[in-house]
PDB file of C-alpha atoms in Angstrom:
ATOM      1  CA  UNK A   1      64.455  -1.309 -34.223  1.00 94.00           C
ATOM      2  CA  UNK A   2      62.727  -4.229 -35.911  1.00 97.00           C
ATOM      3  CA  UNK A   3      64.531  -7.553 -36.173  1.00 97.00           C
ATOM      4  CA  UNK A   4      63.810 -11.225 -36.798  1.00 98.00           C
ATOM      5  CA  UNK A   5      63.180 -13.180 -33.621  1.00 98.00           C
ATOM      6  CA  UNK A   6      65.732 -15.702 -32.396  1.00 98.00           C
ATOM      7  CA  UNK A   7      65.246 -18.784 -30.266  1.00 98.00           C
ATOM      8  CA  UNK A   8      66.416 -16.683 -27.290  1.00 98.00           C
ATOM      9  CA  UNK A   9      63.265 -14.547 -27.678  1.00 98.00           C
ATOM     10  CA  UNK A  10      60.917 -17.464 -26.945  1.00 98.00           C
ATOM     11  CA  UNK A  11      60.260 -16.510 -23.274  1.00 98.00           C
ATOM     12  CA  UNK A  12      59.424 -12.917 -24.274  1.00 98.00           C
ATOM     13  CA  UNK A  13      57.254 -14.047 -27.201  1.00 98.00           C
ATOM     14  CA  UNK A  14      55.320 -16.394 -24.912  1.00 98.00           C
ATOM     15  CA  UNK A  15      54.891 -13.635 -22.330  1.00 98.00           C
ATOM     16  CA  UNK A  16      53.588 -11.200 -24.960  1.00 98.00           C
ATOM     17  CA  UNK A  17      51.191 -13.827 -26.334  1.00 98.00           C
ATOM     18  CA  UNK A  18      49.754 -14.127 -22.841  1.00 98.00           C
ATOM     19  CA  UNK A  19      49.586 -10.331 -22.465  1.00 98.00           C
ATOM     20  CA  UNK A  20      47.741 -10.102 -25.784  1.00 97.00           C
ATOM     21  CA  UNK A  21      45.339 -12.869 -24.776  1.00 97.00           C
ATOM     22  CA  UNK A  22      44.576 -11.071 -21.504  1.00 97.00           C
ATOM     23  CA  UNK A  23      43.922  -7.835 -23.422  1.00 95.00           C
ATOM     24  CA  UNK A  24      41.585  -9.744 -25.752  1.00 94.00           C
ATOM     25  CA  UNK A  25      39.745 -11.177 -22.719  1.00 94.00           C
ATOM     26  CA  UNK A  26      40.838 -14.741 -23.504  1.00 95.00           C
ATOM     27  CA  UNK A  27      43.792 -15.358 -21.169  1.00 96.00           C
ATOM     28  CA  UNK A  28      42.728 -18.961 -20.529  1.00 96.00           C
ATOM     29  CA  UNK A  29      43.094 -19.752 -24.232  1.00 95.00           C
ATOM     30  CA  UNK A  30      46.802 -18.831 -24.420  1.00 97.00           C
ATOM     31  CA  UNK A  31      48.184 -22.292 -23.646  1.00 96.00           C
ATOM     32  CA  UNK A  32      51.244 -22.423 -25.952  1.00 97.00           C
ATOM     33  CA  UNK A  33      54.347 -23.589 -24.126  1.00 98.00           C
ATOM     34  CA  UNK A  34      57.867 -22.387 -24.771  1.00 98.00           C
ATOM     35  CA  UNK A  35      58.712 -25.795 -26.263  1.00 98.00           C
ATOM     36  CA  UNK A  36      55.732 -25.632 -28.646  1.00 98.00           C
ATOM     37  CA  UNK A  37      56.786 -22.164 -29.756  1.00 98.00           C
ATOM     38  CA  UNK A  38      60.391 -23.289 -30.184  1.00 98.00           C
ATOM     39  CA  UNK A  39      59.303 -26.139 -32.496  1.00 98.00           C
ATOM     40  CA  UNK A  40      56.745 -24.011 -34.373  1.00 97.00           C
ATOM     41  CA  UNK A  41      59.059 -21.059 -34.958  1.00 98.00           C
ATOM     42  CA  UNK A  42      62.538 -22.583 -35.102  1.00 98.00           C
ATOM     43  CA  UNK A  43      62.020 -26.293 -35.755  1.00 97.00           C
ATOM     44  CA  UNK A  44      62.723 -28.294 -38.902  1.00 96.00           C
ATOM     45  CA  UNK A  45      59.564 -27.035 -40.626  1.00 95.00           C
ATOM     46  CA  UNK A  46      58.689 -23.615 -39.137  1.00 97.00           C
ATOM     47  CA  UNK A  47      54.970 -22.844 -39.102  1.00 97.00           C
ATOM     48  CA  UNK A  48      55.408 -19.096 -38.679  1.00 98.00           C
ATOM     49  CA  UNK A  49      57.919 -16.284 -38.333  1.00 98.00           C
ATOM     50  CA  UNK A  50      58.220 -13.494 -35.779  1.00 98.00           C
ATOM     51  CA  UNK A  51      59.499  -9.946 -35.950  1.00 98.00           C
ATOM     52  CA  UNK A  52      60.516  -8.228 -32.727  1.00 98.00           C
ATOM     53  CA  UNK A  53      60.254  -4.504 -32.005  1.00 98.00           C
ATOM     54  CA  UNK A  54      62.933  -3.217 -29.652  1.00 97.00           C
ATOM     55  CA  UNK A  55      63.316   0.136 -27.938  1.00 93.00           C
ATOM     56  CA  UNK A  56      66.164   1.925 -29.711  1.00 89.00           C
ATOM     57  CA  UNK A  57      67.907   3.166 -26.596  1.00 88.00           C
ATOM     58  CA  UNK A  58      67.578   0.179 -24.290  1.00 92.00           C
ATOM     59  CA  UNK A  59      67.040  -2.844 -26.523  1.00 91.00           C
ATOM     60  CA  UNK A  60      63.998  -3.698 -24.390  1.00 95.00           C
ATOM     61  CA  UNK A  61      61.437  -5.776 -26.298  1.00 98.00           C
ATOM     62  CA  UNK A  62      58.440  -3.550 -26.978  1.00 98.00           C
ATOM     63  CA  UNK A  63      56.322  -5.823 -29.170  1.00 98.00           C
ATOM     64  CA  UNK A  64      56.109  -8.536 -31.786  1.00 98.00           C
ATOM     65  CA  UNK A  65      54.389  -9.609 -34.981  1.00 98.00           C
ATOM     66  CA  UNK A  66      53.817 -13.297 -35.719  1.00 98.00           C
ATOM     67  CA  UNK A  67      53.046 -14.109 -39.357  1.00 98.00           C
ATOM     68  CA  UNK A  68      52.987 -16.883 -41.919  1.00 97.00           C
ATOM     69  CA  UNK A  69      52.584 -17.150 -45.702  1.00 96.00           C
ATOM     70  CA  UNK A  70      49.214 -17.975 -47.214  1.00 96.00           C
ATOM     71  CA  UNK A  71      48.008 -18.675 -50.731  1.00 95.00           C
ATOM     72  CA  UNK A  72      45.186 -17.152 -52.770  1.00 94.00           C
ATOM     73  CA  UNK A  73      43.516 -19.380 -55.320  1.00 95.00           C
ATOM     74  CA  UNK A  74      42.013 -16.255 -56.875  1.00 93.00           C
ATOM     75  CA  UNK A  75      45.290 -14.479 -57.545  1.00 91.00           C
ATOM     76  CA  UNK A  76      47.447 -17.606 -57.811  1.00 94.00           C
ATOM     77  CA  UNK A  77      49.984 -15.934 -55.525  1.00 93.00           C
ATOM     78  CA  UNK A  78      51.167 -16.148 -51.963  1.00 95.00           C
ATOM     79  CA  UNK A  79      50.270 -13.573 -49.381  1.00 96.00           C
ATOM     80  CA  UNK A  80      51.070 -12.829 -45.775  1.00 96.00           C
ATOM     81  CA  UNK A  81      48.770 -13.526 -42.828  1.00 96.00           C
ATOM     82  CA  UNK A  82      49.470 -11.606 -39.640  1.00 97.00           C
ATOM     83  CA  UNK A  83      48.351 -13.809 -36.757  1.00 97.00           C
ATOM     84  CA  UNK A  84      49.342 -11.533 -33.876  1.00 97.00           C
ATOM     85  CA  UNK A  85      50.496  -7.947 -33.569  1.00 97.00           C
ATOM     86  CA  UNK A  86      51.188  -6.750 -30.055  1.00 97.00           C
ATOM     87  CA  UNK A  87      52.915  -3.726 -28.582  1.00 97.00           C
ATOM     88  CA  UNK A  88      53.261  -3.571 -24.821  1.00 97.00           C
ATOM     89  CA  UNK A  89      51.142  -0.822 -23.210  1.00 96.00           C
ATOM     90  CA  UNK A  90      54.110   1.280 -22.046  1.00 95.00           C
ATOM     91  CA  UNK A  91      55.507   1.338 -25.608  1.00 95.00           C
ATOM     92  CA  UNK A  92      52.309   2.185 -27.478  1.00 94.00           C
ATOM     93  CA  UNK A  93      52.251   5.420 -29.414  1.00 92.00           C
ATOM     94  CA  UNK A  94      55.992   5.245 -30.098  1.00 93.00           C
ATOM     95  CA  UNK A  95      55.699   3.898 -33.645  1.00 95.00           C
ATOM     96  CA  UNK A  96      56.476   0.244 -32.915  1.00 97.00           C
ATOM     97  CA  UNK A  97      53.190  -1.067 -34.325  1.00 96.00           C
ATOM     98  CA  UNK A  98      53.563   0.924 -37.522  1.00 96.00           C
ATOM     99  CA  UNK A  99      57.213  -0.150 -37.853  1.00 97.00           C
ATOM    100  CA  UNK A 100      56.243  -3.831 -37.471  1.00 97.00           C
ATOM    101  CA  UNK A 101      53.498  -3.478 -40.090  1.00 96.00           C
ATOM    102  CA  UNK A 102      55.841  -1.591 -42.437  1.00 97.00           C
ATOM    103  CA  UNK A 103      58.437  -4.367 -42.090  1.00 97.00           C
ATOM    104  CA  UNK A 104      55.761  -6.948 -42.955  1.00 97.00           C
ATOM    105  CA  UNK A 105      54.650  -4.854 -45.945  1.00 97.00           C
ATOM    106  CA  UNK A 106      58.285  -4.842 -47.108  1.00 97.00           C
ATOM    107  CA  UNK A 107      58.382  -8.646 -46.792  1.00 97.00           C
ATOM    108  CA  UNK A 108      55.285  -8.737 -49.009  1.00 95.00           C
ATOM    109  CA  UNK A 109      56.893  -6.470 -51.587  1.00 96.00           C
ATOM    110  CA  UNK A 110      60.219  -8.349 -51.576  1.00 96.00           C
ATOM    111  CA  UNK A 111      58.475 -11.710 -52.059  1.00 95.00           C
ATOM    112  CA  UNK A 112      55.829 -10.674 -54.571  1.00 93.00           C
ATOM    113  CA  UNK A 113      52.996 -11.242 -52.097  1.00 95.00           C
ATOM    114  CA  UNK A 114      49.835  -9.492 -53.330  1.00 93.00           C
ATOM    115  CA  UNK A 115      47.892  -9.639 -50.070  1.00 94.00           C
ATOM    116  CA  UNK A 116      48.676  -8.737 -46.467  1.00 96.00           C
ATOM    117  CA  UNK A 117      45.769  -9.813 -44.274  1.00 95.00           C
ATOM    118  CA  UNK A 118      44.848 -10.087 -40.615  1.00 95.00           C
ATOM    119  CA  UNK A 119      41.826 -10.082 -38.338  1.00 94.00           C
ATOM    120  CA  UNK A 120      40.827  -7.608 -35.649  1.00 93.00           C
ATOM    121  CA  UNK A 121      38.220  -8.001 -32.939  1.00 90.00           C
ATOM    122  CA  UNK A 122      35.168  -5.864 -33.706  1.00 91.00           C
ATOM    123  CA  UNK A 123      35.283  -4.200 -30.260  1.00 92.00           C
ATOM    124  CA  UNK A 124      38.958  -3.194 -30.504  1.00 92.00           C
ATOM    125  CA  UNK A 125      38.361   0.404 -31.591  1.00 93.00           C
ATOM    126  CA  UNK A 126      41.950   1.604 -30.984  1.00 92.00           C
ATOM    127  CA  UNK A 127      43.322  -1.104 -33.296  1.00 93.00           C
ATOM    128  CA  UNK A 128      40.587  -0.563 -35.898  1.00 93.00           C
ATOM    129  CA  UNK A 129      41.317   3.160 -35.977  1.00 94.00           C
ATOM    130  CA  UNK A 130      45.044   2.502 -36.271  1.00 92.00           C
ATOM    131  CA  UNK A 131      44.577   0.052 -39.151  1.00 94.00           C
ATOM    132  CA  UNK A 132      42.230   2.415 -40.978  1.00 95.00           C
ATOM    133  CA  UNK A 133      44.777   5.224 -40.614  1.00 94.00           C
ATOM    134  CA  UNK A 134      47.212   3.054 -42.570  1.00 93.00           C
ATOM    135  CA  UNK A 135      44.696   2.521 -45.380  1.00 94.00           C
ATOM    136  CA  UNK A 136      43.641  -1.001 -44.384  1.00 95.00           C
ATOM    137  CA  UNK A 137      40.326  -2.151 -45.789  1.00 94.00           C
ATOM    138  CA  UNK A 138      38.027  -3.781 -43.230  1.00 93.00           C
ATOM    139  CA  UNK A 139      36.308  -6.756 -44.854  1.00 92.00           C
ATOM    140  CA  UNK A 140      32.864  -6.606 -43.284  1.00 88.00           C
ATOM    141  CA  UNK A 141      31.443  -9.225 -45.625  1.00 89.00           C
ATOM    142  CA  UNK A 142      33.722 -11.986 -44.294  1.00 87.00           C
ATOM    143  CA  UNK A 143      33.120 -13.815 -41.019  1.00 83.00           C
ATOM    144  CA  UNK A 144      35.841 -15.909 -39.404  1.00 85.00           C
ATOM    145  CA  UNK A 145      35.000 -19.551 -38.675  1.00 89.00           C
ATOM    146  CA  UNK A 146      36.673 -21.949 -36.255  1.00 88.00           C
ATOM    147  CA  UNK A 147      36.371 -25.598 -35.268  1.00 90.00           C
ATOM    148  CA  UNK A 148      38.011 -26.770 -32.029  1.00 89.00           C
ATOM    149  CA  UNK A 149      37.551 -29.469 -29.426  1.00 89.00           C
ATOM    150  CA  UNK A 150      34.630 -31.882 -29.757  1.00 93.00           C
ATOM    151  CA  UNK A 151      33.195 -30.400 -32.990  1.00 93.00           C
ATOM    152  CA  UNK A 152      36.597 -30.723 -34.681  1.00 92.00           C
ATOM    153  CA  UNK A 153      36.953 -34.313 -33.471  1.00 93.00           C
ATOM    154  CA  UNK A 154      33.410 -35.160 -34.556  1.00 93.00           C
ATOM    155  CA  UNK A 155      33.943 -33.810 -38.074  1.00 91.00           C
ATOM    156  CA  UNK A 156      37.337 -35.555 -38.382  1.00 90.00           C
ATOM    157  CA  UNK A 157      35.658 -38.856 -37.471  1.00 89.00           C
ATOM    158  CA  UNK A 158      33.687 -38.591 -40.729  1.00 88.00           C
ATOM    159  CA  UNK A 159      36.753 -38.100 -42.938  1.00 87.00           C
ATOM    160  CA  UNK A 160      37.286 -40.484 -45.842  1.00 88.00           C
ATOM    161  CA  UNK A 161      40.657 -42.210 -46.199  1.00 83.00           C
ATOM    162  CA  UNK A 162      42.980 -39.569 -47.622  1.00 78.00           C
ATOM    163  CA  UNK A 163      46.741 -39.224 -47.764  1.00 69.00           C
ATOM    164  CA  UNK A 164      47.521 -36.132 -45.694  1.00 68.00           C
ATOM    165  CA  UNK A 165      50.372 -33.794 -46.460  1.00 68.00           C
ATOM    166  CA  UNK A 166      50.911 -30.742 -44.305  1.00 68.00           C
ATOM    167  CA  UNK A 167      52.722 -27.980 -46.234  1.00 65.00           C
TER     168      UNK A 167
END
């Protein structure tokens, strides 16, 4: 079963984020607290949404997908960005990942989103194979970029005076 997350799922979502980070060899980077997740997912201005995959017989949480809308200047339409997709090891191969992705594809269709995009680590062959089996196009010509810590602070220090509005 796939369902929208509730505030009661926060401890499980946080645990799965940490499990995913450990799998991706970056456990020390998964610092989000339950309170941060509560505000980000269920606060006044949610930053993202989460779908939960549950085992049909037991209701045990098997995985999650965290996503948010994005916008394409090229198409002039919104799209969906999948930030995290995770299925717990014991539940893999049972269709939970495909069900989560299918539910997200349905959200795209229902909302007129033209793009459904995500990133995958280049060494994660099981995930790459899974995504290719669904018809996903791997965008080899694009490279992700990130600023954090001191470089982010240094660049921000050079910002002109601008009125900021976070969508």
